[in-house]
CSV table of C-alpha atoms in Angstrom, one decimal:
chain,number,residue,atom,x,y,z
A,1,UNK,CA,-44.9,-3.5,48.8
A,2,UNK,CA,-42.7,-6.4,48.2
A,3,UNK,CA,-44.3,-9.8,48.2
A,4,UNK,CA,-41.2,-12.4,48.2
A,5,UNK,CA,-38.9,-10.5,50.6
A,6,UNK,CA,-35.7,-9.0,49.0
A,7,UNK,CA,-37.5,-8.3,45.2
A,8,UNK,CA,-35.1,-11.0,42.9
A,9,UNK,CA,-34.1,-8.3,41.0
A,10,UNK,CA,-31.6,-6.5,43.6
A,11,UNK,CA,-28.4,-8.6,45.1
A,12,UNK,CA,-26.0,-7.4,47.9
A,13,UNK,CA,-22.5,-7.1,47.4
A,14,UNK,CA,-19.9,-5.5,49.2
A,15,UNK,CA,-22.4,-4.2,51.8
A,16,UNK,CA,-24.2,-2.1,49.0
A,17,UNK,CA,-27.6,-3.2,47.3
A,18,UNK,CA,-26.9,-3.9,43.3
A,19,UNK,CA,-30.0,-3.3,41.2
A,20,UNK,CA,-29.8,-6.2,38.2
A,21,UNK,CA,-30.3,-4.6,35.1
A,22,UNK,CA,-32.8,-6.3,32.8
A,23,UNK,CA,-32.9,-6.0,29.5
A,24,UNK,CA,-36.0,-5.6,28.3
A,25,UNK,CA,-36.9,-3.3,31.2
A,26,UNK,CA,-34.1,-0.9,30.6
A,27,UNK,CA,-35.5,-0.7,27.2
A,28,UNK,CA,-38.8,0.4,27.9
A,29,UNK,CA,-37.7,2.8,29.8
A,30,UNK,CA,-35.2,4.5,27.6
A,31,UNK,CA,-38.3,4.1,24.8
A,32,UNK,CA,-40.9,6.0,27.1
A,33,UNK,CA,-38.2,8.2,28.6
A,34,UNK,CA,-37.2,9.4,25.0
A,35,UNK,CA,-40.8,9.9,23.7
A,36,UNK,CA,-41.3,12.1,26.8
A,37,UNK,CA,-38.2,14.2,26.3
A,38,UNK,CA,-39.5,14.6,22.5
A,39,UNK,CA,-42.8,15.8,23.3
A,40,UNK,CA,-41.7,17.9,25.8
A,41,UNK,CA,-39.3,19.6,23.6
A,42,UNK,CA,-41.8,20.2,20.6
A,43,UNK,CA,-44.4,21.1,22.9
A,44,UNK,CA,-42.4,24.0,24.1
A,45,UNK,CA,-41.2,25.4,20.8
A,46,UNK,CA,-44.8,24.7,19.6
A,47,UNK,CA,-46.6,26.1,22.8
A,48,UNK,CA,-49.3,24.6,24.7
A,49,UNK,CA,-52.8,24.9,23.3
A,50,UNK,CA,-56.3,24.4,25.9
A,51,UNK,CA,-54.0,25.5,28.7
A,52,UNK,CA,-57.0,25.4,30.8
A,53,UNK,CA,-57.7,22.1,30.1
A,54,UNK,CA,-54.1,21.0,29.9
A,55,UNK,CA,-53.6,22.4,33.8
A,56,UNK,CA,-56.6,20.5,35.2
A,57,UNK,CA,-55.6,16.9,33.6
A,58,UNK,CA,-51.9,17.5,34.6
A,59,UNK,CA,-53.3,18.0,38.0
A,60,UNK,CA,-55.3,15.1,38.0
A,61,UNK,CA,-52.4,13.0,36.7
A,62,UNK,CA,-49.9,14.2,39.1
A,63,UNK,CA,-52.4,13.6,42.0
A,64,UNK,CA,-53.1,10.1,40.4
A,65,UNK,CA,-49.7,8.9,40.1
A,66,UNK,CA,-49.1,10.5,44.3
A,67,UNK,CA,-52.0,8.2,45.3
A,68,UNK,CA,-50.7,5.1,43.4
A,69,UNK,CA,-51.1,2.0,44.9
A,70,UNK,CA,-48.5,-1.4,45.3
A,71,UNK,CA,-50.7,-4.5,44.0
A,72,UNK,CA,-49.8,-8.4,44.7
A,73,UNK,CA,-47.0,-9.9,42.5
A,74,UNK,CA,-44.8,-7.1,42.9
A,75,UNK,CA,-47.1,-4.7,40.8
A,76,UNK,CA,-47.6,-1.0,40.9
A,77,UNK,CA,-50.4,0.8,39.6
A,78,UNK,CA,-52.0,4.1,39.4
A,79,UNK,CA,-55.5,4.0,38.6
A,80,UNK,CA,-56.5,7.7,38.9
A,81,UNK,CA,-53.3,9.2,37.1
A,82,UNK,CA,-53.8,6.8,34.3
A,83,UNK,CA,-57.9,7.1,33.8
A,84,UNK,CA,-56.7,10.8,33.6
A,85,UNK,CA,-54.2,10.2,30.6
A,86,UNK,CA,-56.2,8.3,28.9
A,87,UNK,CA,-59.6,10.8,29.5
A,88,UNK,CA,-57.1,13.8,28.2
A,89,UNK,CA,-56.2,11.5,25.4
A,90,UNK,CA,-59.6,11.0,24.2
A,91,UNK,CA,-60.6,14.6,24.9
A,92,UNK,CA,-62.7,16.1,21.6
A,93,UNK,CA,-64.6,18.8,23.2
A,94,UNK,CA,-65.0,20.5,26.5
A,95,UNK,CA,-68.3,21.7,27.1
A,96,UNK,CA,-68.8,23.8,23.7
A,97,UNK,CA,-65.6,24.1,22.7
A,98,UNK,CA,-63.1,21.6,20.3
A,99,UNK,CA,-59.8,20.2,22.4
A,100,UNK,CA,-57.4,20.9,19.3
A,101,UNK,CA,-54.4,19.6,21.4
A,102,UNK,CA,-51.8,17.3,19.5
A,103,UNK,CA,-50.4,13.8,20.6
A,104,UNK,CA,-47.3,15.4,21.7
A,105,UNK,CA,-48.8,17.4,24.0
A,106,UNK,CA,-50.8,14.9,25.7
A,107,UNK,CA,-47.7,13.2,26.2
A,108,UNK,CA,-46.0,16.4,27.5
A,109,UNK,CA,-48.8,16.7,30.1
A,110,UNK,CA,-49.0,13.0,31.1
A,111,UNK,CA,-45.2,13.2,31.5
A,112,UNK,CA,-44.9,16.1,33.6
A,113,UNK,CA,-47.7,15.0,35.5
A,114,UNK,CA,-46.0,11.8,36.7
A,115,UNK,CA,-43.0,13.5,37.1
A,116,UNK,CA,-44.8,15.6,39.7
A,117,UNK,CA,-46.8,12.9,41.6
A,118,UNK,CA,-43.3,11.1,41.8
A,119,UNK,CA,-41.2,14.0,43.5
A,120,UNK,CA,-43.4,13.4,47.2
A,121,UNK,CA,-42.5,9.5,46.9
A,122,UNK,CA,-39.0,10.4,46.2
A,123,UNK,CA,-38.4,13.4,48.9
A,124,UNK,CA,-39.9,10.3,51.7
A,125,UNK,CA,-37.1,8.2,50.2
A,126,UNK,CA,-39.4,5.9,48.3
A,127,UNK,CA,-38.1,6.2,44.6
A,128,UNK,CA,-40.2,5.2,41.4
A,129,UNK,CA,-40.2,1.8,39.9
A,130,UNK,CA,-39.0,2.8,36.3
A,131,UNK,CA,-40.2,-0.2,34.8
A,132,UNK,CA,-44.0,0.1,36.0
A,133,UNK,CA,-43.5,4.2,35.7
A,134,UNK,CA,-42.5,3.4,32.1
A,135,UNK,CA,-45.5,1.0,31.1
A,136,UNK,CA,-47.3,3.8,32.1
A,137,UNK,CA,-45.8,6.5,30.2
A,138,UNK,CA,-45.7,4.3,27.2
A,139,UNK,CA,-49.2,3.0,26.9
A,140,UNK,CA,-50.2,6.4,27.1
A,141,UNK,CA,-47.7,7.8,24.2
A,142,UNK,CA,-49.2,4.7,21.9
A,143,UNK,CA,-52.6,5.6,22.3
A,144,UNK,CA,-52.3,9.1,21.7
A,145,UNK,CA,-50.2,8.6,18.6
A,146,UNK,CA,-52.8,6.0,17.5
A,147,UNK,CA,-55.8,8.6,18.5
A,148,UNK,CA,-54.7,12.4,18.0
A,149,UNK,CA,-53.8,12.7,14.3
A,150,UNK,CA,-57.9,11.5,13.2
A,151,UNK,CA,-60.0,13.8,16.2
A,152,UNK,CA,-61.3,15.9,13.3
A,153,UNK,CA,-62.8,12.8,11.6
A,154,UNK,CA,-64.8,12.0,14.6
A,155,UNK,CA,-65.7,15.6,15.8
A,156,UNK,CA,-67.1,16.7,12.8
A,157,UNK,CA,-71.3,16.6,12.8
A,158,UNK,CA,-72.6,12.7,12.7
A,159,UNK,CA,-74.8,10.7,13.6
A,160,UNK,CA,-72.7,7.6,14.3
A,161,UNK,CA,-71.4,9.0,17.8
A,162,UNK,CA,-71.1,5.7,18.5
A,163,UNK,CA,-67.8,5.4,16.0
A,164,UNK,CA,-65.6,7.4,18.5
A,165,UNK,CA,-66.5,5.5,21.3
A,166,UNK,CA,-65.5,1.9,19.9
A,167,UNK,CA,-62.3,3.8,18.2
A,168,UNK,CA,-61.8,4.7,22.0
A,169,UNK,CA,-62.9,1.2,23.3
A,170,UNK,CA,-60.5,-0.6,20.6
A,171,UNK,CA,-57.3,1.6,21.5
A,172,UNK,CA,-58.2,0.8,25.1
A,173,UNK,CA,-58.3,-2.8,24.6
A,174,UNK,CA,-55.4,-2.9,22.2
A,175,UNK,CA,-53.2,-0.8,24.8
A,176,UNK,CA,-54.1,-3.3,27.4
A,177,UNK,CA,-52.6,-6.1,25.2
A,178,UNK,CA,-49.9,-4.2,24.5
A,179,UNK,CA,-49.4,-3.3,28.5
A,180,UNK,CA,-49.9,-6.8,29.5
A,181,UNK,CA,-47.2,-8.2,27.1
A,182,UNK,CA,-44.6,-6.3,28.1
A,183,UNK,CA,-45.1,-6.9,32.2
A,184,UNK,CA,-45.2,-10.4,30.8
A,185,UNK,CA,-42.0,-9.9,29.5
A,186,UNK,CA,-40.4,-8.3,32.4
A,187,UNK,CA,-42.1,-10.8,34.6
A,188,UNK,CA,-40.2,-13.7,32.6
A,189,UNK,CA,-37.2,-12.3,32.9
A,190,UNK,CA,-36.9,-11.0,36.4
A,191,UNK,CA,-38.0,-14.8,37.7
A,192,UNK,CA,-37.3,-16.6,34.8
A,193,UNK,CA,-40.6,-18.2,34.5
A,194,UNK,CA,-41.7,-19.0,30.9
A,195,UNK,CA,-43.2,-15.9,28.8
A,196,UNK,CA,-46.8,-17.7,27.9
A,197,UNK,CA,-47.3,-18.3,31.7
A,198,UNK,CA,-46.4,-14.5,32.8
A,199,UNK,CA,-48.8,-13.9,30.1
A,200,UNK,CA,-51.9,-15.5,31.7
A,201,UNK,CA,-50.9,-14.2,34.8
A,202,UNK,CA,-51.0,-10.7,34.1
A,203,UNK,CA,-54.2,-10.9,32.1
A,204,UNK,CA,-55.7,-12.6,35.3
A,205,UNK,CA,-54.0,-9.7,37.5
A,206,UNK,CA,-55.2,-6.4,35.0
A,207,UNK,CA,-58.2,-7.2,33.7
A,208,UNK,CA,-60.6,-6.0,36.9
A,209,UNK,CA,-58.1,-3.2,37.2
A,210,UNK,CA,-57.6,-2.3,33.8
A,211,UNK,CA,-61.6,-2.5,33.1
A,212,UNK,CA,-62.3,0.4,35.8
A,213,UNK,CA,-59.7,2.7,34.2
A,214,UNK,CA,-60.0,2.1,30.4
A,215,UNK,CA,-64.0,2.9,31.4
A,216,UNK,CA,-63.0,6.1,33.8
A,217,UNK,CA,-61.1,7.1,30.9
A,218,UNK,CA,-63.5,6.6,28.4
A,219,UNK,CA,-66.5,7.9,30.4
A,220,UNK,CA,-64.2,11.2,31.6
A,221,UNK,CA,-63.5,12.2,28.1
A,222,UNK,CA,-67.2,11.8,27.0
A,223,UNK,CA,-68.4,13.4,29.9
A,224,UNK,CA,-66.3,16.6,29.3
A,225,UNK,CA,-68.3,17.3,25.8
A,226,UNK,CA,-71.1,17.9,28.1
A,227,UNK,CA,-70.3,18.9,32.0
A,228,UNK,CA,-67.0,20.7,31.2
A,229,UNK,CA,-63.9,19.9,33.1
A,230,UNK,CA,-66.1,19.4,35.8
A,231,UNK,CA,-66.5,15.6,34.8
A,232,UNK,CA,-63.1,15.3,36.6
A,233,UNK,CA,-64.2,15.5,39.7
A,234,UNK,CA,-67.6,13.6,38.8
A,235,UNK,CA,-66.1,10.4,37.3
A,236,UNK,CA,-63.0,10.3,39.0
A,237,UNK,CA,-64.9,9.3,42.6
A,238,UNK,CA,-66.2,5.7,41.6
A,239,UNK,CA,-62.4,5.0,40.4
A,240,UNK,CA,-61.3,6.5,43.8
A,241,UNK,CA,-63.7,3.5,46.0
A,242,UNK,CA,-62.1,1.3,43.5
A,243,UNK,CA,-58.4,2.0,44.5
A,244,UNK,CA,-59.3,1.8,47.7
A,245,UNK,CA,-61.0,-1.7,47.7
A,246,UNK,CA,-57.6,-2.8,45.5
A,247,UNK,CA,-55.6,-1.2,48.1
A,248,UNK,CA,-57.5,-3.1,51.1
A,249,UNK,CA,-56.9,-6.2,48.8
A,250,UNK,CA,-53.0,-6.1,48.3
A,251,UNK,CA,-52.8,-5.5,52.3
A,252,UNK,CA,-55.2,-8.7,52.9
A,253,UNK,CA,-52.7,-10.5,50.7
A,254,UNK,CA,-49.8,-9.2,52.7
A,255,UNK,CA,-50.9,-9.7,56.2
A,256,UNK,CA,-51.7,-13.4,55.3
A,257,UNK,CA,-48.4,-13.7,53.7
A,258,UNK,CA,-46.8,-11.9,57.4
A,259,UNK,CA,-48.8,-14.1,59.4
A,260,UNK,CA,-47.8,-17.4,57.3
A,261,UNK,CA,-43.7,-16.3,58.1
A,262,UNK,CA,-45.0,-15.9,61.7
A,263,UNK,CA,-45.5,-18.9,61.8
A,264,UNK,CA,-43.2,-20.6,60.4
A,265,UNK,CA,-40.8,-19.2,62.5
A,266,UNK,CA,-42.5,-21.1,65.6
A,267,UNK,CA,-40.6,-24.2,64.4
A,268,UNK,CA,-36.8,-22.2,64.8
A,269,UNK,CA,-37.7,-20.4,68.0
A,270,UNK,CA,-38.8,-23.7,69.3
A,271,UNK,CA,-35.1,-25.0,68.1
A,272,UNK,CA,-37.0,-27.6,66.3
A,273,UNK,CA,-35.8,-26.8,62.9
A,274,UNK,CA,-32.5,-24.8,61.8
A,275,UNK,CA,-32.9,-20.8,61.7
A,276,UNK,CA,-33.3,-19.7,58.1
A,277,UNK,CA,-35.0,-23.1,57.5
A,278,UNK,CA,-37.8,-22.5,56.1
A,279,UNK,CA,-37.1,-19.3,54.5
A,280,UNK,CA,-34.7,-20.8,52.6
A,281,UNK,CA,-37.0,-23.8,51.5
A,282,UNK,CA,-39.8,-21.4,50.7
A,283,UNK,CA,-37.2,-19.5,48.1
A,284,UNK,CA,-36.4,-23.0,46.9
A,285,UNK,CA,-39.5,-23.7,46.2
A,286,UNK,CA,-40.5,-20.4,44.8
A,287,UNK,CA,-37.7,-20.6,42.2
A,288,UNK,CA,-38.5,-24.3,41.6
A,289,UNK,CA,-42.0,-23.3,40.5
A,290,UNK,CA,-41.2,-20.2,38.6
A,291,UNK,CA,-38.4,-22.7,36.4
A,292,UNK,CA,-41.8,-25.2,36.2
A,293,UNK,CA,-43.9,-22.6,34.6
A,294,UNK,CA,-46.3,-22.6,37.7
A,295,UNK,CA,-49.2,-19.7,37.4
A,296,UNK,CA,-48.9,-17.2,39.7
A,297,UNK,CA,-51.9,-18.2,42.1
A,298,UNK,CA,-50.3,-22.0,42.4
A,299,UNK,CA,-46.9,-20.2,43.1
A,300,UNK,CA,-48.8,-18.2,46.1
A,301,UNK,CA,-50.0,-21.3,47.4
A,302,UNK,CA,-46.4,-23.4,47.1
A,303,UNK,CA,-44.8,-20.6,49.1
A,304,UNK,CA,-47.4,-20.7,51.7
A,305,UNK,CA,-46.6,-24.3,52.1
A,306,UNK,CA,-43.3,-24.6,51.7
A,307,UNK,CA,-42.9,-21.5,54.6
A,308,UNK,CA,-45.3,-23.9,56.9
A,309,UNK,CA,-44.7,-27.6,55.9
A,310,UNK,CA,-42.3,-28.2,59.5
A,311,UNK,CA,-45.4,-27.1,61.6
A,312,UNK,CA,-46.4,-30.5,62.6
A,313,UNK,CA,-42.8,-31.1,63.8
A,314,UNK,CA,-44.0,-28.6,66.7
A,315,UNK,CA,-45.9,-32.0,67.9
A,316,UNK,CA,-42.8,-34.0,68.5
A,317,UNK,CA,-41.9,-34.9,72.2
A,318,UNK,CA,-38.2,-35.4,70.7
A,319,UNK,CA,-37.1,-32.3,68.1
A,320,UNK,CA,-35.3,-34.4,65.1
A,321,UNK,CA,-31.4,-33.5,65.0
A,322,UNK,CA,-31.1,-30.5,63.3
A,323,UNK,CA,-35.2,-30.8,62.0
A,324,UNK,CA,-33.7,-33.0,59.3
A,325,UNK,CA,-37.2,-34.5,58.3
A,326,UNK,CA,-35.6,-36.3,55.5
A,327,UNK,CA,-33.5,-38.5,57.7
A,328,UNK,CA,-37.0,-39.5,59.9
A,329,UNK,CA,-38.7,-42.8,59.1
A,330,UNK,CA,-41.2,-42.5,56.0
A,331,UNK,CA,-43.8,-43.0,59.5
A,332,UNK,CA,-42.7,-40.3,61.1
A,333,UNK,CA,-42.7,-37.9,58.2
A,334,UNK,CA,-46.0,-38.9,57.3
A,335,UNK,CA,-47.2,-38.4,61.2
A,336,UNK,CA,-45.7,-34.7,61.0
A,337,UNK,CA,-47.1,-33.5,57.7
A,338,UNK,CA,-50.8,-35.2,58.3
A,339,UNK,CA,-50.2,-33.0,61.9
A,340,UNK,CA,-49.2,-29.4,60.0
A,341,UNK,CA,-51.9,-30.4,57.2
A,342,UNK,CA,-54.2,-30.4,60.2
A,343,UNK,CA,-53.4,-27.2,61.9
A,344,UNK,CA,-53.5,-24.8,59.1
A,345,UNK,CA,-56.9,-26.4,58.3
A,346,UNK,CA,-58.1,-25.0,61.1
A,347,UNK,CA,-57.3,-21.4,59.7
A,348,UNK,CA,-60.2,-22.0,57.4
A,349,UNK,CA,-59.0,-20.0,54.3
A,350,UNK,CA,-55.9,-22.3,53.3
A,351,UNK,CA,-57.4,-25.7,52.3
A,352,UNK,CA,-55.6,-26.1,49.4
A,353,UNK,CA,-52.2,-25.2,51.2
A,354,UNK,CA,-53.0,-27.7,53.8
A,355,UNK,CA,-53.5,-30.0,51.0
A,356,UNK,CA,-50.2,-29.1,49.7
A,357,UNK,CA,-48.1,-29.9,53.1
A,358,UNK,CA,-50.2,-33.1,53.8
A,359,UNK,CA,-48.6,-35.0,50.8
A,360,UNK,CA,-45.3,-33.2,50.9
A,361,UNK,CA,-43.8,-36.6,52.2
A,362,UNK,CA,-45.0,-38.9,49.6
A,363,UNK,CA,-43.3,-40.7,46.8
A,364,UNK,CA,-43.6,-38.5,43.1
A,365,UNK,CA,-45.4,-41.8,41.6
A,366,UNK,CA,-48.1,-41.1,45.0
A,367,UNK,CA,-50.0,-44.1,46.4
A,368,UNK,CA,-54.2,-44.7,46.3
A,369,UNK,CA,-54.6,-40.8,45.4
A,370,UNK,CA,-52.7,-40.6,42.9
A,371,UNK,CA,-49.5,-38.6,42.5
A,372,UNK,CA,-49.3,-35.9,44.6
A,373,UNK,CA,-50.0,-32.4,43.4
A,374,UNK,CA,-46.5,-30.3,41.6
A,375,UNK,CA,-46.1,-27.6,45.1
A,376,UNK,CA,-46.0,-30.6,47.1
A,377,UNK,CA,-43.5,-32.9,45.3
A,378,UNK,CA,-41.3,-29.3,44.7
A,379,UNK,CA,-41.5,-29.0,48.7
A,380,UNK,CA,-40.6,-32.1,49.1
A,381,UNK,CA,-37.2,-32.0,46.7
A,382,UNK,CA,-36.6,-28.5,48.0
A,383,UNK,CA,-36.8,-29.5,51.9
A,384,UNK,CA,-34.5,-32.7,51.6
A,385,UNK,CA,-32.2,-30.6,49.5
A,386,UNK,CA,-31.6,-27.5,52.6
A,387,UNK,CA,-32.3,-30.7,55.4
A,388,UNK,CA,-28.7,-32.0,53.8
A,389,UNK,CA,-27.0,-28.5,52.6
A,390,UNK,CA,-28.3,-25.9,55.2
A,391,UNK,CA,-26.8,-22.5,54.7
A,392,UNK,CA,-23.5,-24.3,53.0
A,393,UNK,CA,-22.3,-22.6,49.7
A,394,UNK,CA,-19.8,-25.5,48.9
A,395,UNK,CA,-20.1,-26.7,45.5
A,396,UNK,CA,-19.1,-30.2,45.8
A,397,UNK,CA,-21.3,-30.8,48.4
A,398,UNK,CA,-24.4,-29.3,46.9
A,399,UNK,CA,-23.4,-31.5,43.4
A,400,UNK,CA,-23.0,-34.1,45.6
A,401,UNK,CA,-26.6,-33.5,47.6
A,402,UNK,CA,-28.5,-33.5,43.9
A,403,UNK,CA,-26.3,-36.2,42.9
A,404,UNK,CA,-27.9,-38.1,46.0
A,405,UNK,CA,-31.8,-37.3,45.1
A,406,UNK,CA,-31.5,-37.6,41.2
A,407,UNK,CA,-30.6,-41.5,42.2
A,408,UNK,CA,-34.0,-41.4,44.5
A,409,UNK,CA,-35.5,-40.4,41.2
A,410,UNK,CA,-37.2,-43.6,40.9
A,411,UNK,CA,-38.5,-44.2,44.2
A,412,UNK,CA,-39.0,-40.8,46.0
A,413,UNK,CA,-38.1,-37.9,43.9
A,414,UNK,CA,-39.9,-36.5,41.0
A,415,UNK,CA,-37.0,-36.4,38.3
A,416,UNK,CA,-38.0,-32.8,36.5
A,417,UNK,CA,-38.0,-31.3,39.7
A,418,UNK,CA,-34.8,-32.1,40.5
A,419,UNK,CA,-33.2,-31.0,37.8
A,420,UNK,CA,-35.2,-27.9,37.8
A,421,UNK,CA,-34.0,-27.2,41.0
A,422,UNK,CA,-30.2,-27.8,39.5
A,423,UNK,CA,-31.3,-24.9,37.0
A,424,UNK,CA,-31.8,-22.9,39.4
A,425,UNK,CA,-28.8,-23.5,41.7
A,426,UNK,CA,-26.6,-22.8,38.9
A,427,UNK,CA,-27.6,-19.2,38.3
A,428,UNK,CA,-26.6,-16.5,40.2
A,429,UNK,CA,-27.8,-16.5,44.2
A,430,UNK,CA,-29.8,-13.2,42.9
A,431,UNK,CA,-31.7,-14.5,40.5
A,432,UNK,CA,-33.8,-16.5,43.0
């Protein structure tokens, strides 16, 4: 599922789609590709050990990683295949029985079990994203190196039972870290937002997630030193309802996001604005906010606002000429975004968003409430901006558009958004 449109990380030329190449993605997934191919290749001169148990958790994995799931922000998960690594990972005995498997084979069997759950997706002509496919593979290869090699220490007879399960708790939490960091730093650099705010972001976005399946995990493994294999099946079922209410969540998220384009298309059909306006703005604005450090949930709400903040304009007896709103009397821009404010307050649900478009039209210093909130001075840079360059790639005139609202800097335009948004028009078309 892709929540901006056309994911920032792919550009079209020539008539073919171009993948951009990231950096610190391509490296993760060389480092987790490489670990598997290792593993694999010791695990077969070595030979599998527990095949029994190796067979069911592959299974599980494989069927996992089939049934993984697209989350908002342009995140993929698979809750099932990855409670399953970790629950082999953590495996000490199955029913009566020691697991005596080694780090490199849990890494074998977590590798060919995404490897399998990935061939369906691929033969429907959905291919893997390596970067997420990666994290996956990786966090799994840390925490069985970090785990494995001391089993015997924490299988031999003792009281303090309790010691395995914080080791198990701590590598968990640790991974988690570890996971978050690096989405953090793939999230920075695919739309160049600053690191310590993809940070906080994908803390807010893993930790309900990544509570269910460090526990599934946890409680799988545990299980199997009692109920056999058959804890699989047992503890695999709450995680299951889980994925299920995530699922229902990211398609929420998506059909509001659907509905908000909807309507901000009523404005072109109408022929009160230009076609592509507001697409174009709401990209703008996206960018804008990404350059500005905005969190993830404020970003949500700017693009929801910049996509809708022409709707009053659908009030006007007279369209403006070409839905310019910047060329309208401060009056009239004022009529038009207290109008819009007013009709997606009636949705209910988007308060904040109407908030957003309401003082879109006010100066950046604000009047008797203050300055006006970040999204709505962006929207307001970003709409006078595409009201005055449209669909025109011509250089001198966009230079000579910013040019125009750095000297309403001290009037109308907040100055750091402008030159944010000259940041981003000097990069590359596909890198926002």
């Amino acid at each position: 599922m892709t929540i901006h449109g056309t994911p920032p990380a792919t550009r079209r030329e020539g008539g073919r789609t171009r993948h951009r190449v990231d950096p610190t993605r391509l490296l993760l997934i060389a480092v987790a590709a490489g670990g598997a191919a290792a593993s694999l290749l010791w695990t077969l001169v070595t030979g599998f050990t527990d095949a029994q148990a190796a067979l069911a958790f592959g299974v599980l994995v494989a069927l996992g990683e089939l049934a993984r799931i697209a989350l908002p922000g342009q995140r993929e998960a698979a809750p099932i295949a990855s409670a399953g690594a970790i629950g082999y990972t953590f495996l000490l005995t199955t029913g009566a029985d020691a697991a005596h498997h080694s780090a490199w084979q849990v890494i074998a069997v977590v590798a060919l079990g995404l490897a399998l759950g990935e061939l369906p997706h691929i033969a429907v002509g959905r291919p893997p994203r390596w970067g997420d496919l990666a994290r996956r593979l990786l966090i799994i290869e840390i925490i069985a190196l970090a785990f494995r090699p001391f089993t015997d220490l924490l299988t031999t007879p003792s009281p303090h039972w309790w010691l395995g399960l914080c080791v198990m708790a701590a590598l968990v939490m640790a991974a988690w870290l570890v996971d978050s960091s690096i989405a953090a730093a793939i999230r920075a650099e695919r739309l160049r937002t600053r690191i310590g705010v993809a940070f906080r972001d994908e803390l807010r976005a893993q930790i309900p997630i990544g509570m269910a399946i460090g526990a599934s995990g946890i409680l799988i493994a545990l299980a199997a030193s009692v109920m056999g294999l058959a804890a699989l099946l047992v503890f695999t079922a709450p995680l299951l309802v889980t994925q299920v209410a995530f699922r229902r969540f990211a398609e929420i998220r998506l059909t509001y996001l659907q509905t908000v384009r909807a309507l901000s298309r009523v404005t072109e059909v109408g022929g009160y604005v230009e076609t592509g306006h507001s697409r174009r703005v709401g990209r703008l604005a996206h960018a804008v906010g990404c350059e500005l450090g905005m969190r993830e949930s404020d970003l949500l709400e700017l693009e929801y606002a910049a996509l809708m903040h022409d709707i009053g304009q659908l009030s006007l007896r007279d369209p403006i000429p070409s839905g310019a709103t910047v060329l309208a009397p401060p009056s009239e821009q004022r009529r038009i975004a207290e109008l819009g404010s007013a009709v997606i307050r009636e949705t209910g649900v988007l308060d904040s968003v109407a908030e957003l478009v309401r003082r879109q039209c006010e100066p950046h210093a604000g009047g008797g409430d203050g300055p006006p909130p970040l999204g709505s001075r962006i929207i307001k840079v970003a709409n006078a901006f595409d009201d005055l360059v449209g669909e025109s790639k011509d250089r001198d005139r966009i230079e000579a558009v910013l040019q125009r609202l750095r000297m309403d800097t001290e009037s109308e335009y907040d100055a750091d958004v402008v030159e944010a948004l000259a940041r981003v028009l000097n990069r590359p078309a596909s890198h926002w």
